[in-house]
CSV table of N, CA and C in Angstrom, one decimal:
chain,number,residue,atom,x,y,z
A,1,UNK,N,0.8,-1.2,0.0
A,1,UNK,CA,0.0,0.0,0.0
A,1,UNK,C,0.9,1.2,0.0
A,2,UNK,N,0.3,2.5,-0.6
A,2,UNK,CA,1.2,3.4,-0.8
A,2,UNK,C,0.2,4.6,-0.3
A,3,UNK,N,0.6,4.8,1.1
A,3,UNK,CA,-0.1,6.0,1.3
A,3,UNK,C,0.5,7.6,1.6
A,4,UNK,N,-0.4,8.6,1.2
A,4,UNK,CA,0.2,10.4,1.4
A,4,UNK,C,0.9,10.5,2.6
A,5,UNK,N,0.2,9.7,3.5
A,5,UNK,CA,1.0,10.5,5.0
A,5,UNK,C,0.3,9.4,5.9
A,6,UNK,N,1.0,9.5,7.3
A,6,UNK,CA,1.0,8.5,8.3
A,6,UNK,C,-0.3,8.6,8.7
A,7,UNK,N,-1.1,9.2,9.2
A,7,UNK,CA,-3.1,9.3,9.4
A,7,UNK,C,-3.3,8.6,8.7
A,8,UNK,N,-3.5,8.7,7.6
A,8,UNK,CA,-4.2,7.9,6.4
A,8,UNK,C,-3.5,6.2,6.6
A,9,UNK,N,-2.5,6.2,6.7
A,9,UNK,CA,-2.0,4.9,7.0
A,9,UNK,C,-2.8,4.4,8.2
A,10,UNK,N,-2.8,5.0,9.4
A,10,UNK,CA,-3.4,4.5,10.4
A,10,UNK,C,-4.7,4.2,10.5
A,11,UNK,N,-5.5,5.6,9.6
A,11,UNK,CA,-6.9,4.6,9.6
A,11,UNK,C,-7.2,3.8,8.6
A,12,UNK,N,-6.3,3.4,8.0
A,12,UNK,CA,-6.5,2.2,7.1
A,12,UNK,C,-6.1,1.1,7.8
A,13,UNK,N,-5.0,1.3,8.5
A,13,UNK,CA,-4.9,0.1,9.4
A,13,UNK,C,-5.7,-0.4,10.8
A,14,UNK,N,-6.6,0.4,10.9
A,14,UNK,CA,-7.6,0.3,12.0
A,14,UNK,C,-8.6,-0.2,11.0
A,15,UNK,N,-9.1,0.5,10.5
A,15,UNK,CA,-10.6,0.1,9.5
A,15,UNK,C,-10.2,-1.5,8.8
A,16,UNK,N,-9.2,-2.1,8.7
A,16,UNK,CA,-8.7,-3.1,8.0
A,16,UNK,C,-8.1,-4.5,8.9
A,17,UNK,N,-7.7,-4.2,10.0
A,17,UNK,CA,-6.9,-5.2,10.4
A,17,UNK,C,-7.1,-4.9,12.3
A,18,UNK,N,-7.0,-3.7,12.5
A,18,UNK,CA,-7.0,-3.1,13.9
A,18,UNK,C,-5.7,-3.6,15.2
A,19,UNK,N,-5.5,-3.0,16.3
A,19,UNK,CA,-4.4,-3.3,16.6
A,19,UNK,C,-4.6,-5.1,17.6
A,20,UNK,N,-5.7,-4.8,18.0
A,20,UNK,CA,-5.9,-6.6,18.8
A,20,UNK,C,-5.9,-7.8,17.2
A,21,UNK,N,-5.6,-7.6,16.4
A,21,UNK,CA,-5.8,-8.9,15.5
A,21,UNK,C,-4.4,-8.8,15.0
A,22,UNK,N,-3.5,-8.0,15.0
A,22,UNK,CA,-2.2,-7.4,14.6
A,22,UNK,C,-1.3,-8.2,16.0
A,23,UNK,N,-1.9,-7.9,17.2
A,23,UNK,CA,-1.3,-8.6,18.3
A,23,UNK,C,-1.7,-10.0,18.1
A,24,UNK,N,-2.8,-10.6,17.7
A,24,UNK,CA,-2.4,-12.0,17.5
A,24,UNK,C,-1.9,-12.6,16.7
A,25,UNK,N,-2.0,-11.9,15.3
A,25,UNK,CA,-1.0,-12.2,14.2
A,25,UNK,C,0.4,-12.6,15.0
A,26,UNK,N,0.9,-11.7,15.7
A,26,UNK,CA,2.0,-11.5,15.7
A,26,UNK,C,2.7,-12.7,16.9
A,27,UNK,N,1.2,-12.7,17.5
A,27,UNK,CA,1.7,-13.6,18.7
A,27,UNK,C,1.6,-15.4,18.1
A,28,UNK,N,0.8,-15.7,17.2
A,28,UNK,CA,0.3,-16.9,16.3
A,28,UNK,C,2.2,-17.6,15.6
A,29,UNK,N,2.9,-16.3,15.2
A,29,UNK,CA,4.0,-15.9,14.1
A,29,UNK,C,5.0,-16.4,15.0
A,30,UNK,N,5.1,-15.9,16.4
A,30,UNK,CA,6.6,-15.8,17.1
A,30,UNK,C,6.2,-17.1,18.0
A,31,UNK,N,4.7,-17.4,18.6
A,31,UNK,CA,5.1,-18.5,19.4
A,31,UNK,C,5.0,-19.9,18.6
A,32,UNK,N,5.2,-19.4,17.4
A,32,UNK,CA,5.5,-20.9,16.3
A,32,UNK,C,6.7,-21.0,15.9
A,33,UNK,N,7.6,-19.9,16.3
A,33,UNK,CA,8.8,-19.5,15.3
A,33,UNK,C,9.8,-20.8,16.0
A,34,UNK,N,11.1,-21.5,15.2
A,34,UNK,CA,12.0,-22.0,15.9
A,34,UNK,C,12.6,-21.3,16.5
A,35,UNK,N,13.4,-21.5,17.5
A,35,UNK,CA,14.2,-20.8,18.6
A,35,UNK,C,15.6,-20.6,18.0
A,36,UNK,N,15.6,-19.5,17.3
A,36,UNK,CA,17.4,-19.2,16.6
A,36,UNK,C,16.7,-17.6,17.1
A,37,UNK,N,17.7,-16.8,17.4
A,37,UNK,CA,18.1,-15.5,18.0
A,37,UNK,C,17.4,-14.6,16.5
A,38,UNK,N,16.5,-13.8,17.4
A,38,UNK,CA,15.4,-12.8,16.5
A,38,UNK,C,14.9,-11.6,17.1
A,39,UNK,N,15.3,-10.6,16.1
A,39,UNK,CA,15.4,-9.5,16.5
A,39,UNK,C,13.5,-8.6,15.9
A,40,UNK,N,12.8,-8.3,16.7
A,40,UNK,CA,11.6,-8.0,16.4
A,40,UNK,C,11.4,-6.2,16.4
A,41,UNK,N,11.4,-6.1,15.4
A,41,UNK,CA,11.5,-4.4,15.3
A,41,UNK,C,9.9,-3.4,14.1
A,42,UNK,N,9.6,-2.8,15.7
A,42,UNK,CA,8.3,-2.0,15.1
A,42,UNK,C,8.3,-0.3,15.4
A,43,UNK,N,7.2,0.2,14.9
A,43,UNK,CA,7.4,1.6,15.0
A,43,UNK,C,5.4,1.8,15.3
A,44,UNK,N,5.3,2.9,16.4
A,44,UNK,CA,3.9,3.2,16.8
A,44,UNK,C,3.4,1.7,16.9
A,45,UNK,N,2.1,1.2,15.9
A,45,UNK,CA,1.3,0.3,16.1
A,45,UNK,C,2.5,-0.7,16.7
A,46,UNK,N,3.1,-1.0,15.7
A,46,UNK,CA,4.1,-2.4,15.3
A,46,UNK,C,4.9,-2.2,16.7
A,47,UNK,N,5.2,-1.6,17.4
A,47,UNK,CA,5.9,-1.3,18.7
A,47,UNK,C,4.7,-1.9,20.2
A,48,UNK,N,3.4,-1.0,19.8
A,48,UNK,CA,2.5,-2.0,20.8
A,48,UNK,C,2.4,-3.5,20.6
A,49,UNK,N,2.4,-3.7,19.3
A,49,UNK,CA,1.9,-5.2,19.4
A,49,UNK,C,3.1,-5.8,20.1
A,50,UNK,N,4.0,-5.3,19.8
A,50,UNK,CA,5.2,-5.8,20.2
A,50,UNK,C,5.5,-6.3,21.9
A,51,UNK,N,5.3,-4.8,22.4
A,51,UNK,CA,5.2,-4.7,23.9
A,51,UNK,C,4.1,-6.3,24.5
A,52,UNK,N,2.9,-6.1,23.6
A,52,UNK,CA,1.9,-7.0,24.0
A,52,UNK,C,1.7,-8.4,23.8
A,53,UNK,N,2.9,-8.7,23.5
A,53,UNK,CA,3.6,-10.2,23.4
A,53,UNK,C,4.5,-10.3,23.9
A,54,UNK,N,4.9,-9.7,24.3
A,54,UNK,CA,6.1,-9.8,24.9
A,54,UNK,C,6.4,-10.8,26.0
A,55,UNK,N,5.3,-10.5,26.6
A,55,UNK,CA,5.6,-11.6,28.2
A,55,UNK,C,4.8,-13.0,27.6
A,56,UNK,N,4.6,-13.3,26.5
A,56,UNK,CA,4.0,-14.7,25.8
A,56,UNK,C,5.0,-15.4,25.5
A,57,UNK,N,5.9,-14.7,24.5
A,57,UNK,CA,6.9,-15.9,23.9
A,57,UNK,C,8.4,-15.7,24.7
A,58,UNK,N,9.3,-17.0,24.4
A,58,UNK,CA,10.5,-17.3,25.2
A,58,UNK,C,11.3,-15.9,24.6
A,59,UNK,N,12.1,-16.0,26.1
A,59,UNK,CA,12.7,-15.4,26.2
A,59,UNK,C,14.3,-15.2,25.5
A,60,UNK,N,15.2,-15.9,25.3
A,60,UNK,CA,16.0,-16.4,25.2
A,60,UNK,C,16.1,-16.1,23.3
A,61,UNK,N,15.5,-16.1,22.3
A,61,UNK,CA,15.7,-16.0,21.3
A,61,UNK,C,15.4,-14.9,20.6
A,62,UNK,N,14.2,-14.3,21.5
A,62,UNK,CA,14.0,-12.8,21.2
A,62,UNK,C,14.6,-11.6,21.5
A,63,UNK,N,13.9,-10.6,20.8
A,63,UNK,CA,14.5,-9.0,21.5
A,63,UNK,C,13.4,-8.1,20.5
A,64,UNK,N,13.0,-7.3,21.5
A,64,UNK,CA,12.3,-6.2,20.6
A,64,UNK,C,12.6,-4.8,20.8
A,65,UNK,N,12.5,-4.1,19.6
A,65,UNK,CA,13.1,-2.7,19.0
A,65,UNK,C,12.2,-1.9,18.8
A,66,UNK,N,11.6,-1.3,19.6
A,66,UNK,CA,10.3,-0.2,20.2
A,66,UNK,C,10.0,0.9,19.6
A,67,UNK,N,10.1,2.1,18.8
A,67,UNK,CA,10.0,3.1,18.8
A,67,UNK,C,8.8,4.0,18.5
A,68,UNK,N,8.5,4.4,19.7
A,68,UNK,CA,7.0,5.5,20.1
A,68,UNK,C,5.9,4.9,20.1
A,69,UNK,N,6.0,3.8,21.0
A,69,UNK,CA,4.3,3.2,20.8
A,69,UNK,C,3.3,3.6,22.0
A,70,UNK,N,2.3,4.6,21.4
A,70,UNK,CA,1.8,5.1,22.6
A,70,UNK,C,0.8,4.4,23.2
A,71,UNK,N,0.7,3.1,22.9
A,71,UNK,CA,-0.3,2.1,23.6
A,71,UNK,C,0.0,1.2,25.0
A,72,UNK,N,1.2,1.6,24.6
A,72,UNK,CA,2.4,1.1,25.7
A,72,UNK,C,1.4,1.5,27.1
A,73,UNK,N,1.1,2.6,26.9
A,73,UNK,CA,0.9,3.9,28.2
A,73,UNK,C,-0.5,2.6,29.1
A,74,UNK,N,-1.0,2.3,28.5
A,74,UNK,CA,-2.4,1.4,28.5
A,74,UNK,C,-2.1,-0.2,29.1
A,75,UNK,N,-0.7,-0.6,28.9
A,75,UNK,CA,-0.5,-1.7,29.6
A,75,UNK,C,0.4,-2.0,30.2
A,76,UNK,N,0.7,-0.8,31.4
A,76,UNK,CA,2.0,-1.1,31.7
A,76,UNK,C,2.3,-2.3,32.8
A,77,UNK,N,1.3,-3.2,33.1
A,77,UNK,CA,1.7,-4.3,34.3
A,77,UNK,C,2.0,-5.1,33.0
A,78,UNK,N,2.5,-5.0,31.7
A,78,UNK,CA,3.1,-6.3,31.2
A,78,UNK,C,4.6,-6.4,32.0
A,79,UNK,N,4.9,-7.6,32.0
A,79,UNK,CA,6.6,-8.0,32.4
A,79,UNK,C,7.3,-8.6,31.1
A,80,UNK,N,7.8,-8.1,30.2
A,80,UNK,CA,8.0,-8.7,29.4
A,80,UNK,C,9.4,-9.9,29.6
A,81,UNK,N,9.2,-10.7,28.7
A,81,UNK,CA,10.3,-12.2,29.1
A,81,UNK,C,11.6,-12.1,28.0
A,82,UNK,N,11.1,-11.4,27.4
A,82,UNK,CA,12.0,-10.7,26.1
A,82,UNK,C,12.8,-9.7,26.8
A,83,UNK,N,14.1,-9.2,26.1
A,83,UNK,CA,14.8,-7.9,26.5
A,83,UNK,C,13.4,-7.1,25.3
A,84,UNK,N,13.9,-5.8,25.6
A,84,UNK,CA,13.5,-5.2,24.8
A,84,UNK,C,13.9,-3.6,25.4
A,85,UNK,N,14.4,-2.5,24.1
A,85,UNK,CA,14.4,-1.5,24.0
A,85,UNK,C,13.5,-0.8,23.4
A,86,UNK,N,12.7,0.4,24.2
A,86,UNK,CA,11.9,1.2,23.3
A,86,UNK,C,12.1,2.7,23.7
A,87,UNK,N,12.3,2.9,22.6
A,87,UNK,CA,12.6,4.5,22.1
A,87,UNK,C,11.4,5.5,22.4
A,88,UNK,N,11.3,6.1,22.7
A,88,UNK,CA,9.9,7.3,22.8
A,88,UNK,C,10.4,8.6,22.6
A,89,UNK,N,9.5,9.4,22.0
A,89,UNK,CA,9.5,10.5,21.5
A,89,UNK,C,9.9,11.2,22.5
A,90,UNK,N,10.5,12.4,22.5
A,90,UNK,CA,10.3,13.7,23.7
A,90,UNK,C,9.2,14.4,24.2
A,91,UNK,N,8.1,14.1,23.6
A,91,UNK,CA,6.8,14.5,23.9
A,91,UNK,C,5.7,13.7,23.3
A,92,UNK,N,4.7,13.3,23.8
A,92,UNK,CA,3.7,12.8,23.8
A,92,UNK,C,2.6,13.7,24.1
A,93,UNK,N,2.0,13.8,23.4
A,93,UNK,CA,0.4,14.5,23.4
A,93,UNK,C,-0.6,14.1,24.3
A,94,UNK,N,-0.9,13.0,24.4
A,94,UNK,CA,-1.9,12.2,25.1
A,94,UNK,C,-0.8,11.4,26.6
A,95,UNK,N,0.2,12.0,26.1
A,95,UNK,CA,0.8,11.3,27.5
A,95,UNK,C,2.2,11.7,28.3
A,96,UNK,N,2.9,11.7,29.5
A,96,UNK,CA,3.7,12.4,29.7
A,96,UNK,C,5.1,11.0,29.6
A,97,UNK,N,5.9,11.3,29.0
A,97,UNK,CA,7.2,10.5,28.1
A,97,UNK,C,7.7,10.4,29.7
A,98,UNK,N,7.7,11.1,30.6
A,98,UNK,CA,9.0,10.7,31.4
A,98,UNK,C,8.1,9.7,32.5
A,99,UNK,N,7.3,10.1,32.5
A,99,UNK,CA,6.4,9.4,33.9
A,99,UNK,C,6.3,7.8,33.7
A,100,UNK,N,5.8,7.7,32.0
A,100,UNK,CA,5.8,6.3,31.8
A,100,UNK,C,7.1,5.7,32.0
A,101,UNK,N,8.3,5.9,31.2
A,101,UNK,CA,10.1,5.7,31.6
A,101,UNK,C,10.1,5.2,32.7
A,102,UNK,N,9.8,6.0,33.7
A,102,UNK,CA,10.0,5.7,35.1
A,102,UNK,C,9.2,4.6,35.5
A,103,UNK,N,8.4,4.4,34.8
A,103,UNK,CA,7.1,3.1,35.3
A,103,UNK,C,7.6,1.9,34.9
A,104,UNK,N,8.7,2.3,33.4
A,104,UNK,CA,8.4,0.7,32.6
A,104,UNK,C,10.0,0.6,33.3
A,105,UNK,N,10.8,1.5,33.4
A,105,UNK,CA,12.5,0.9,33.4
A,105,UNK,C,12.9,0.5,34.5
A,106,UNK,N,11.7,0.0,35.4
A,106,UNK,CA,11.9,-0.7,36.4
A,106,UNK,C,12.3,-2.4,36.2
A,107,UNK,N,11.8,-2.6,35.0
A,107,UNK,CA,11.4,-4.1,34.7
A,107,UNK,C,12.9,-4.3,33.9
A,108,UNK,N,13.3,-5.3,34.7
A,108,UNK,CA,15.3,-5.7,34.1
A,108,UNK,C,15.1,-6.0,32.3
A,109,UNK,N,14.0,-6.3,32.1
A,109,UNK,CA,14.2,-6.8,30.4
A,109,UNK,C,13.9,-5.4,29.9
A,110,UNK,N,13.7,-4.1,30.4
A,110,UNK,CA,13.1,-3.4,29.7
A,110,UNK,C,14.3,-2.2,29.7
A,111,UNK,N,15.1,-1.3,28.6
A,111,UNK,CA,15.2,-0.3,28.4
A,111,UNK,C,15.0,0.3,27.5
A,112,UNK,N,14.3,1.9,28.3
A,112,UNK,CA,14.0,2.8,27.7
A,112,UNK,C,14.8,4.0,27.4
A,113,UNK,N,14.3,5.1,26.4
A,113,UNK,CA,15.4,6.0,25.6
A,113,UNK,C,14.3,7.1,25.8
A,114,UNK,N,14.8,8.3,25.7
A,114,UNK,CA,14.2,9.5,25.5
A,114,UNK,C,15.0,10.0,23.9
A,115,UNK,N,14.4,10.4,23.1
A,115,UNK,CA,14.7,10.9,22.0
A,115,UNK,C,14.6,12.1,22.0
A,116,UNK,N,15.5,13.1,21.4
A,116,UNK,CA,15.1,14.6,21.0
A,116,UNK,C,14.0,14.3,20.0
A,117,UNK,N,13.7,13.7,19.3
A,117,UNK,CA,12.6,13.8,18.3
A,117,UNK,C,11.1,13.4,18.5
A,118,UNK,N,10.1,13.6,17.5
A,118,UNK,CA,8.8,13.7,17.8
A,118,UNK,C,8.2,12.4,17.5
A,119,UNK,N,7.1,11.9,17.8
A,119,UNK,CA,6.6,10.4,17.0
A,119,UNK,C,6.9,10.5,15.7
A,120,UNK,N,7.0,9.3,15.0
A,120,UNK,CA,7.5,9.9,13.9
A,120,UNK,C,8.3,10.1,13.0
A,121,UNK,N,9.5,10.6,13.8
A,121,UNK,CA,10.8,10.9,13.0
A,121,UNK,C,11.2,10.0,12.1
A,122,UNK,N,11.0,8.6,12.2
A,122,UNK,CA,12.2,7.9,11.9
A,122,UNK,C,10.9,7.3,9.8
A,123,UNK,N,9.8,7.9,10.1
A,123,UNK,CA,8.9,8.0,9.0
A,123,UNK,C,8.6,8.6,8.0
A,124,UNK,N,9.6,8.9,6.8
A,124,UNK,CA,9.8,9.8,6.0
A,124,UNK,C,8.2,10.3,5.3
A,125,UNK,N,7.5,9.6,5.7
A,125,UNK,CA,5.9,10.4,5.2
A,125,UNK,C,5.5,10.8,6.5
A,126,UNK,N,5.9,11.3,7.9
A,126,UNK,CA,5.6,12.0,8.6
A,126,UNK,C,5.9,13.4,8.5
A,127,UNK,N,4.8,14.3,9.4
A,127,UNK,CA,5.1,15.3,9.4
A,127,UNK,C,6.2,15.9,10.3
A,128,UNK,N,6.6,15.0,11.5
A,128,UNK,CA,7.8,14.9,12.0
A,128,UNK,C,8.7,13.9,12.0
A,129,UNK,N,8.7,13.8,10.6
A,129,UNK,CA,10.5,13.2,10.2
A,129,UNK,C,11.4,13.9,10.1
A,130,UNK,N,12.7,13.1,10.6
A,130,UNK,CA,14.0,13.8,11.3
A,130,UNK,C,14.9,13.3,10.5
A,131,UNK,N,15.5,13.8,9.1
A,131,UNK,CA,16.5,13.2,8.9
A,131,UNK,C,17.4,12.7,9.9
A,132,UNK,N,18.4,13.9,10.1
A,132,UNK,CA,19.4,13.4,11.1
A,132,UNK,C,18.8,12.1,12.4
A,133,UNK,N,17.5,12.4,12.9
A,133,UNK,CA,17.3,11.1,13.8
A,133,UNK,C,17.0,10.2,13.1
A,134,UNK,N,16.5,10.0,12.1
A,134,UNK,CA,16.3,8.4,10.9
A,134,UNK,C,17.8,7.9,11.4
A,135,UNK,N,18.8,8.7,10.2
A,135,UNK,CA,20.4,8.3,10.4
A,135,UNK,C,20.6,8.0,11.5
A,136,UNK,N,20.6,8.7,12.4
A,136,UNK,CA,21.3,8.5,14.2
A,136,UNK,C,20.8,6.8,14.8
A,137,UNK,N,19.5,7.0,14.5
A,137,UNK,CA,18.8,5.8,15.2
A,137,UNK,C,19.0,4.7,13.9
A,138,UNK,N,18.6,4.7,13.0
A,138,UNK,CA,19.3,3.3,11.8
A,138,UNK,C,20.3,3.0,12.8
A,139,UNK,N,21.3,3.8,12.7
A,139,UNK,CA,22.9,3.3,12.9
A,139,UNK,C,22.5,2.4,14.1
A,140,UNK,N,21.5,2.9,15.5
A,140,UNK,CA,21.6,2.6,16.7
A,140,UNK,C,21.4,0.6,16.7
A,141,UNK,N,20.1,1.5,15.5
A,141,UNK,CA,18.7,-0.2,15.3
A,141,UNK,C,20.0,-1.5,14.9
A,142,UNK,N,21.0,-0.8,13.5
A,142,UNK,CA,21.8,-1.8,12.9
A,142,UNK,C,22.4,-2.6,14.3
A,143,UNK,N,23.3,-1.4,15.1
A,143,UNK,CA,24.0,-2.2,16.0
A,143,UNK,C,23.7,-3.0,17.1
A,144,UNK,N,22.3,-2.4,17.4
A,144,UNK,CA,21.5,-3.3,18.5
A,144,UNK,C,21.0,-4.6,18.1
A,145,UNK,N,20.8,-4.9,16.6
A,145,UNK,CA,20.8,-6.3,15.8
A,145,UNK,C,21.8,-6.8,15.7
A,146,UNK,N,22.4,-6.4,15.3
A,146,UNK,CA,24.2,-7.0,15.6
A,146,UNK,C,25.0,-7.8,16.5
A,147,UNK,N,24.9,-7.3,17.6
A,147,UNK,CA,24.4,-7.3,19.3
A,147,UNK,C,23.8,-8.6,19.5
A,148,UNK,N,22.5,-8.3,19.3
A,148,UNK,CA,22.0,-9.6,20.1
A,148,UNK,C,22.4,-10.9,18.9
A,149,UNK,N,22.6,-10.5,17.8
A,149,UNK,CA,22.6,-11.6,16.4
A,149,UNK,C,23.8,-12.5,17.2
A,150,UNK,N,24.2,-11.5,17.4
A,150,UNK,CA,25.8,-12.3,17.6
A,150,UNK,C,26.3,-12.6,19.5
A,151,UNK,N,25.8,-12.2,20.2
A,151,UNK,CA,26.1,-11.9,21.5
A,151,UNK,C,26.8,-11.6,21.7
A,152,UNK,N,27.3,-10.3,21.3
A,152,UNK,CA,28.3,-9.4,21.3
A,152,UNK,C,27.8,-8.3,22.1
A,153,UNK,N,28.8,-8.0,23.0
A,153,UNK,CA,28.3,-7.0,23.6
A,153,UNK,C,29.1,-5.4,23.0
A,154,UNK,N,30.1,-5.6,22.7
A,154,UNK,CA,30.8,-4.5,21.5
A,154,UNK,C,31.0,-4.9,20.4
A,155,UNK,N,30.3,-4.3,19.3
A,155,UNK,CA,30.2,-4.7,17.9
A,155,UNK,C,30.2,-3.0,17.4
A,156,UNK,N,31.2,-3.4,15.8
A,156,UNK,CA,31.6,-2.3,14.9
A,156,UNK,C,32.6,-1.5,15.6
């Protein structure tokens, strides 16, 4: 699908699929998957579903790559069994970025990032895309796949 801008994408993805059938998709996908080291990486929606499997499937072969999912804010008693990093914007509209931080990076599998940038950024059909944070964070995403690909704790 080829849409103008990220709204339009979203309500097509709601009117079409919505985010609880997207979480079982996703959960149907990984708790069938064989156990070789897998790196699960989403953005907004693709970042909730993410979080909301998390404490379903093993631990040991996954890892999830987060960035700005504001549904997050809605389930925070998950414990996820996965590592996982999730990125968030510097501001949130509907929600305050530091309060949640403080709520989830309690949990050892879980670190979180503050970004100078807005939802978005990393979405060249948003209205807040960041070149320079696309670049910055690619580079981060490549080496944090790298990382766990390899169990490397210094890589590049």
């Amino acid at each position: 699908m080829n849409f103008e801008n990220e709204n339009q994408a979203y309500r097509a993805f709601h009117a079409e699929t919505g985010l609880g059938n997207y979480i079982d998709l996703l959960k149907q996908k990984l708790l069938g998957k064989k156990p070789e080291k897998t790196v699960i990486l989403g953005f907004s929606v693709g970042a909730s579903a993410i979080w909301a499997v998390s404490h379903h499937i093993e631990a040991e072969p996954f890892k999830g790559i987060c960035f700005y999912s504001s549904q997050i804010r809605n389930s925070l008693e998950i414990k996820p069994k996965i590592k996982i990093e999730l990125y968030f914007a510097k501001a949130e509209p509907a929600y305050d970025v530091d309060a949640i931080i403080s709520k989830l990076e309690i949990n050892n599998n879980v670190t979180c990032f503050k970004t100078k940038f807005m939802h978005g950024f990393m979405n060249e059909r948003s209205k807040n895309f960041n070149e320079d944070g696309f670049l910055k964070y690619r580079e981060i995403i490549k080496t944090s796949i790298a990382r766990h690909l390899t169990g490397s704790v210094d890589v590049g």
